Tab-separated table of C-alpha atoms in Angstrom:
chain	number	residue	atom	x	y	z
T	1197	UNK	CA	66.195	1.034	-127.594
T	1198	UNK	CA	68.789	3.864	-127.485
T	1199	UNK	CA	71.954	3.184	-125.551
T	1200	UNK	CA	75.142	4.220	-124.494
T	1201	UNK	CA	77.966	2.411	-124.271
T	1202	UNK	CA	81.316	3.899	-122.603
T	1203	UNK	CA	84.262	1.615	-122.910
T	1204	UNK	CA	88.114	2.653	-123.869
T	1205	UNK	CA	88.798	-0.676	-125.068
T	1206	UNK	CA	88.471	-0.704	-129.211
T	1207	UNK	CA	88.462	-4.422	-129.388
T	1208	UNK	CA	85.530	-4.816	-126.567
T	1209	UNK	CA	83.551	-2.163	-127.389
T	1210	UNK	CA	83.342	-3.490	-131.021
T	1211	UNK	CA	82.183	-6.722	-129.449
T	1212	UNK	CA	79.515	-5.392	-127.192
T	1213	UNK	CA	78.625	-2.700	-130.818
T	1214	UNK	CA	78.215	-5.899	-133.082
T	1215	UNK	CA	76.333	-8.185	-130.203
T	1216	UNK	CA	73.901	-5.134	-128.973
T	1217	UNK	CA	73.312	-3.743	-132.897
T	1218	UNK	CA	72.550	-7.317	-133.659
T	1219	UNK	CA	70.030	-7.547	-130.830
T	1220	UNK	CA	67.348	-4.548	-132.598
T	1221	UNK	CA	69.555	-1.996	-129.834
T	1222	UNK	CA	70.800	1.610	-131.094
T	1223	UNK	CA	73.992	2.033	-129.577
T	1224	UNK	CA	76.325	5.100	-129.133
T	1225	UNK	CA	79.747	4.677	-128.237
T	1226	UNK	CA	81.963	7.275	-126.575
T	1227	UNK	CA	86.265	6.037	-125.326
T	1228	UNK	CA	86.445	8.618	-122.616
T	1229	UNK	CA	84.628	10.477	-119.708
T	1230	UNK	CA	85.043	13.514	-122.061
T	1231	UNK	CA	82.461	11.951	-124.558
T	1232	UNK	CA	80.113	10.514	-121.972
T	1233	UNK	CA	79.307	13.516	-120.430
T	1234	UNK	CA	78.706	14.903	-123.600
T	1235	UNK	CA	76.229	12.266	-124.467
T	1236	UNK	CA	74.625	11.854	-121.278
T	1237	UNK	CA	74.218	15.855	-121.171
T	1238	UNK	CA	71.991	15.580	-124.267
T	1239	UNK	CA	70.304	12.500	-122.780
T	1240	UNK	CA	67.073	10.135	-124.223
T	1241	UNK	CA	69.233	7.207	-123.816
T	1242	UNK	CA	67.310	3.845	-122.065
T	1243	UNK	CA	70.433	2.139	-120.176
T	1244	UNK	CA	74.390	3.537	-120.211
T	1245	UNK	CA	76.823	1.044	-120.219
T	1246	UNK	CA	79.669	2.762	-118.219
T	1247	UNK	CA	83.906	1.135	-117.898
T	1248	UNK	CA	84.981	3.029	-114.636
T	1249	UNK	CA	88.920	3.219	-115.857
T	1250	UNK	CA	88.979	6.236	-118.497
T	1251	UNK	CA	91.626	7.275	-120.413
T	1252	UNK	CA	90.899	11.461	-118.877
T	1253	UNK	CA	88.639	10.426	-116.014
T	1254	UNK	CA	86.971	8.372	-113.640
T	1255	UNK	CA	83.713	6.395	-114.703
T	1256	UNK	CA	82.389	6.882	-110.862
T	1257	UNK	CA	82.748	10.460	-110.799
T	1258	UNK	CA	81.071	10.643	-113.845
T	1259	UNK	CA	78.329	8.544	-112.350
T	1260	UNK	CA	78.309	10.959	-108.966
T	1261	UNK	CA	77.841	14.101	-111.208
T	1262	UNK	CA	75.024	12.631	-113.191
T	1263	UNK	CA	73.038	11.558	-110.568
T	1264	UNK	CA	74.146	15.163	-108.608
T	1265	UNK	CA	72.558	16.526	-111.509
T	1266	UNK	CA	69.189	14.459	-111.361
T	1267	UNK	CA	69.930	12.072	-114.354
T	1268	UNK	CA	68.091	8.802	-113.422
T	1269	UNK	CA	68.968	6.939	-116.623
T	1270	UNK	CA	70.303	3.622	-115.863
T	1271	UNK	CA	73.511	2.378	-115.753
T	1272	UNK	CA	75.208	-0.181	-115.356
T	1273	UNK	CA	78.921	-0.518	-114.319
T	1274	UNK	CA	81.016	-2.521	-116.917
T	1275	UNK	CA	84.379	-3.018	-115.558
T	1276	UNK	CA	87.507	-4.640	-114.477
T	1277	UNK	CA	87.297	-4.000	-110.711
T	1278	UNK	CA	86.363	-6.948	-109.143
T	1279	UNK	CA	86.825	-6.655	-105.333
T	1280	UNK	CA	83.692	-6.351	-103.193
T	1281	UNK	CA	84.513	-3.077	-101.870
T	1282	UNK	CA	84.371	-1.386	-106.117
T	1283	UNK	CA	81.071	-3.051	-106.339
T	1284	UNK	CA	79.853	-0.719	-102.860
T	1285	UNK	CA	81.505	1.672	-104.341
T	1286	UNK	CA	79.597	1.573	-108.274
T	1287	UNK	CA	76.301	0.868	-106.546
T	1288	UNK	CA	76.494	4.233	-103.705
T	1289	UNK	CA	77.569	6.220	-106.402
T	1290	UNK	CA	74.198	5.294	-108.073
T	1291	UNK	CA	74.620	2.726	-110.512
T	1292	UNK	CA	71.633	0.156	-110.714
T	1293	UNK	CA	73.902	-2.570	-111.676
T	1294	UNK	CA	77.412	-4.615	-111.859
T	1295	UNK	CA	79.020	-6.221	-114.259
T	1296	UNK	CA	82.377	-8.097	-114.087
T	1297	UNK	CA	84.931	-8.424	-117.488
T	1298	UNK	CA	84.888	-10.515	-119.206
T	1299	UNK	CA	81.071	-10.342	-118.767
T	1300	UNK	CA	78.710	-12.842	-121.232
T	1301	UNK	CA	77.230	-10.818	-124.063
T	1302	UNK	CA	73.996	-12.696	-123.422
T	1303	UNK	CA	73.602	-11.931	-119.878
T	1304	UNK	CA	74.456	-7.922	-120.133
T	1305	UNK	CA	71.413	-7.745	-122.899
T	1306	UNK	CA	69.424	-9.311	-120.302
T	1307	UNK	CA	70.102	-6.798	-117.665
T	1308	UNK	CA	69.928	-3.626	-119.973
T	1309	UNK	CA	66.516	-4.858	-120.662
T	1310	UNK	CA	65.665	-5.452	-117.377
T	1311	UNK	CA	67.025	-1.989	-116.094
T	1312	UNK	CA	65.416	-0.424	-119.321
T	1313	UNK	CA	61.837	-1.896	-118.177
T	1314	UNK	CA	62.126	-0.586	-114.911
T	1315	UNK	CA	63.323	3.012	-115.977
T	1316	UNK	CA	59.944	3.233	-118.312
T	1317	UNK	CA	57.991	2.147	-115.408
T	1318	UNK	CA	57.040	-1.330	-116.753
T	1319	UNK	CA	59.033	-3.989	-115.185
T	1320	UNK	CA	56.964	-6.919	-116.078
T	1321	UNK	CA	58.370	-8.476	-119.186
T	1322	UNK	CA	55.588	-10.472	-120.076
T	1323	UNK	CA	52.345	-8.153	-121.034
T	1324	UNK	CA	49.605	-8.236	-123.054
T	1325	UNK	CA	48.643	-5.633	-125.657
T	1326	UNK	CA	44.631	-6.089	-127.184
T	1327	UNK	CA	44.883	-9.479	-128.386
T	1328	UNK	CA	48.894	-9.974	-128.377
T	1329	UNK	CA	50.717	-11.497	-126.370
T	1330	UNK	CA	54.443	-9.828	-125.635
T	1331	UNK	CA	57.760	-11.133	-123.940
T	1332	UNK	CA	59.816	-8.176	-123.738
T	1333	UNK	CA	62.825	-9.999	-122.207
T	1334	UNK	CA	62.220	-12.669	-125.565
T	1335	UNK	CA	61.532	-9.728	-127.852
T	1336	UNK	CA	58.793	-11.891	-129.240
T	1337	UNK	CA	54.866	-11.838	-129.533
T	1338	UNK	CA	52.149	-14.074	-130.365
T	1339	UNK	CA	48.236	-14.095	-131.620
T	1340	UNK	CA	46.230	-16.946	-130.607
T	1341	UNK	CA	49.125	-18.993	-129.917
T	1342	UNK	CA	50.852	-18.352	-133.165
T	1343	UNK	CA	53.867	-16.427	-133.052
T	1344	UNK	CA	54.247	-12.829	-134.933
T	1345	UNK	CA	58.109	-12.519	-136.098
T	1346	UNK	CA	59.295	-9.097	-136.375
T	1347	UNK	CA	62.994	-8.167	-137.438
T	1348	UNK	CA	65.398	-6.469	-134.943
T	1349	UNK	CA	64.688	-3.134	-136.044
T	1350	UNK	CA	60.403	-3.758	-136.374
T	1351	UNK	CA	60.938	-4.895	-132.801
T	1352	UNK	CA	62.905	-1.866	-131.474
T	1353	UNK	CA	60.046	0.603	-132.811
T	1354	UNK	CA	57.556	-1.437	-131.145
T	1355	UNK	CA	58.765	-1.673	-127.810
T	1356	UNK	CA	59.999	2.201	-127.818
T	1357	UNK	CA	56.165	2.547	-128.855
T	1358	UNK	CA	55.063	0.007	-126.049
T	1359	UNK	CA	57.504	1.793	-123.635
T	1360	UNK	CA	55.496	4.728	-123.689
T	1361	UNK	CA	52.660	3.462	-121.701
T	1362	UNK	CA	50.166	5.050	-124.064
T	1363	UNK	CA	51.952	8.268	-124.834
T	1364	UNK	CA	52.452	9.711	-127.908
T	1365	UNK	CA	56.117	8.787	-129.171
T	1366	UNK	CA	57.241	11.797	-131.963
T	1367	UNK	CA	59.028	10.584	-134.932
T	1368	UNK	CA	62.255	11.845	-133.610
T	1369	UNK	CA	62.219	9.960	-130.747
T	1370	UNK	CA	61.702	6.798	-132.688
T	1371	UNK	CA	64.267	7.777	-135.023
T	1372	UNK	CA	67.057	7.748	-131.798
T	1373	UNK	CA	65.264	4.294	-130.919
T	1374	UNK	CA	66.346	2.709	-134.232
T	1375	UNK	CA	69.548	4.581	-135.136
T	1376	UNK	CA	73.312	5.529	-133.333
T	1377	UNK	CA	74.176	8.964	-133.580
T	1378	UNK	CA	76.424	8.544	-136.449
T	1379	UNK	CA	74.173	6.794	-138.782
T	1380	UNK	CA	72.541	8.230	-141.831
T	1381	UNK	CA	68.688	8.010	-141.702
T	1382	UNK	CA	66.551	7.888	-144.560
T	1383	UNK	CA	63.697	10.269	-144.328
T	1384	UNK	CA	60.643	8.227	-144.388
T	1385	UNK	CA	62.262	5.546	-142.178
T	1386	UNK	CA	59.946	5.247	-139.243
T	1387	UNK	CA	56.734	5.086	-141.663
T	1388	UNK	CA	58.305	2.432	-143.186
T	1389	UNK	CA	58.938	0.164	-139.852
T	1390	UNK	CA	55.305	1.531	-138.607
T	1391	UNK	CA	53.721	0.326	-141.991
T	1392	UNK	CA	55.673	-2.882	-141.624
T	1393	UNK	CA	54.693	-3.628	-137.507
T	1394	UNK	CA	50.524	-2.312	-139.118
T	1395	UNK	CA	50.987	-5.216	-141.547
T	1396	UNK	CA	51.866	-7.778	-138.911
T	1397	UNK	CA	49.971	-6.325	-136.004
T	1398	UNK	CA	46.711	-5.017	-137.225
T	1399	UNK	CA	45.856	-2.288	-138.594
T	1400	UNK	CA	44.503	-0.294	-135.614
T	1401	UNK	CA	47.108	-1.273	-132.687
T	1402	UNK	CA	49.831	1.844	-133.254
T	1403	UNK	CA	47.216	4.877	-134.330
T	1404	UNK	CA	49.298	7.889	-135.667
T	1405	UNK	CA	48.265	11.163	-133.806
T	1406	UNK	CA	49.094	13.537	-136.821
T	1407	UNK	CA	52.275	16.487	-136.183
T	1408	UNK	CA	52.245	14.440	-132.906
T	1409	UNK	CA	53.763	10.805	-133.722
T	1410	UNK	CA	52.649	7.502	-132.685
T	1411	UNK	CA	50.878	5.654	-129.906
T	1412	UNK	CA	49.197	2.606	-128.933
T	1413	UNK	CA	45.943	3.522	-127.349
């Protein structure tokens, strides 16, 4: 899924980068409030991952102008501020979550997930599409019992596909689920990953709805 990740701090946010990358996750990554509202302006991003002390700005007013502005992406707070009375103030502002530094790699995945589900309108992580079985919090699936693996990247088209809920998904969109906005994309990039997930899946699970994109029916 696409994300955004808004943290000052070069040495954490290459952490979190490497971690989140690793996990399947397209991640954009922005130092300042500047940036953020930049990248949140253009939008199509599944979670933001937002450090409330910014080098030109405050993470929480940030948050109060997106949400002024209707933006219901969510967020979660990623920050130093511990005391009870930050948290109230991170969650009225409108952020669906809290997180604590150092927070465990591990555990933030879990909530972006989580938060992502719910923002697409399917919070149940475990699902079942015609005959396969899926575990979105896992990112894993399985046939009969026998488990399908799919590689970080075949399992970040699938679940932006599956995220849907049985719209059509254009290639573009797919192409922001698999890649940061600084990365070079090769052309035929998404039929490769759809021909790949066809291979493992079944033929007829994702159709392609031509000049459209892709859906599962």
């Amino acid at each position: 899924m696409r994300l955004l990740l808004v943290e000052d701090s070069d040495d954490l946010a290459r952490a979190v980068l490497r971690y989140l990358r690793g996990q399947g996750h397209a991640v954009d990554h922005v130092g300042d409030a500047a940036g953020a509202e930049a990248a949140m302006a253009v939008g199509g991003y599944a979670c933001v991952i937002l450090d409330l002390g910014l080098p030109d700005g405050s993470g929480l007013a940030l948050l109060r102008e997106a949400r002024g502005l209707k933006d219901r992406t969510p967020v979660i707070i990623a920050t130093a501020l511990d005391q009870i009375s930050d948290r109230i103030a991170g969650l009225d502002a409108g952020a669906d979550d809290y997180v604590v530094k150092p927070y465990n790699l591990e555990e933030l995945a879990a909530r972006i997930r989580a938060h992502a589900r719910r923002g697409q309108g399917v919070p149940e992580s475990r699902l079942r599409v015609a005959d396969i079985e899926v575990d979105r919090a896992a990112g894993r699936l399985w046939r009969d019992g026998d488990e399908i693996r799919l590689t970080s990247r075949e399992w970040a088209l699938f679940e932006a596909i599956l995220g849907a809920r049985g719209r059509v998904v254009s290639k573009a969109a797919l192409e922001d689920a698999l890649y940061a906005f600084d990365t070079l994309i090769e052309g035929n990039a998404v039929e490769v990953y759809i021909s790949r997930l066809r291979k493992k899946l079944g033929n007829e699970l994702i159709e392609t709805r031509r000049g459209l994109g892709y859906v599962l029916p």
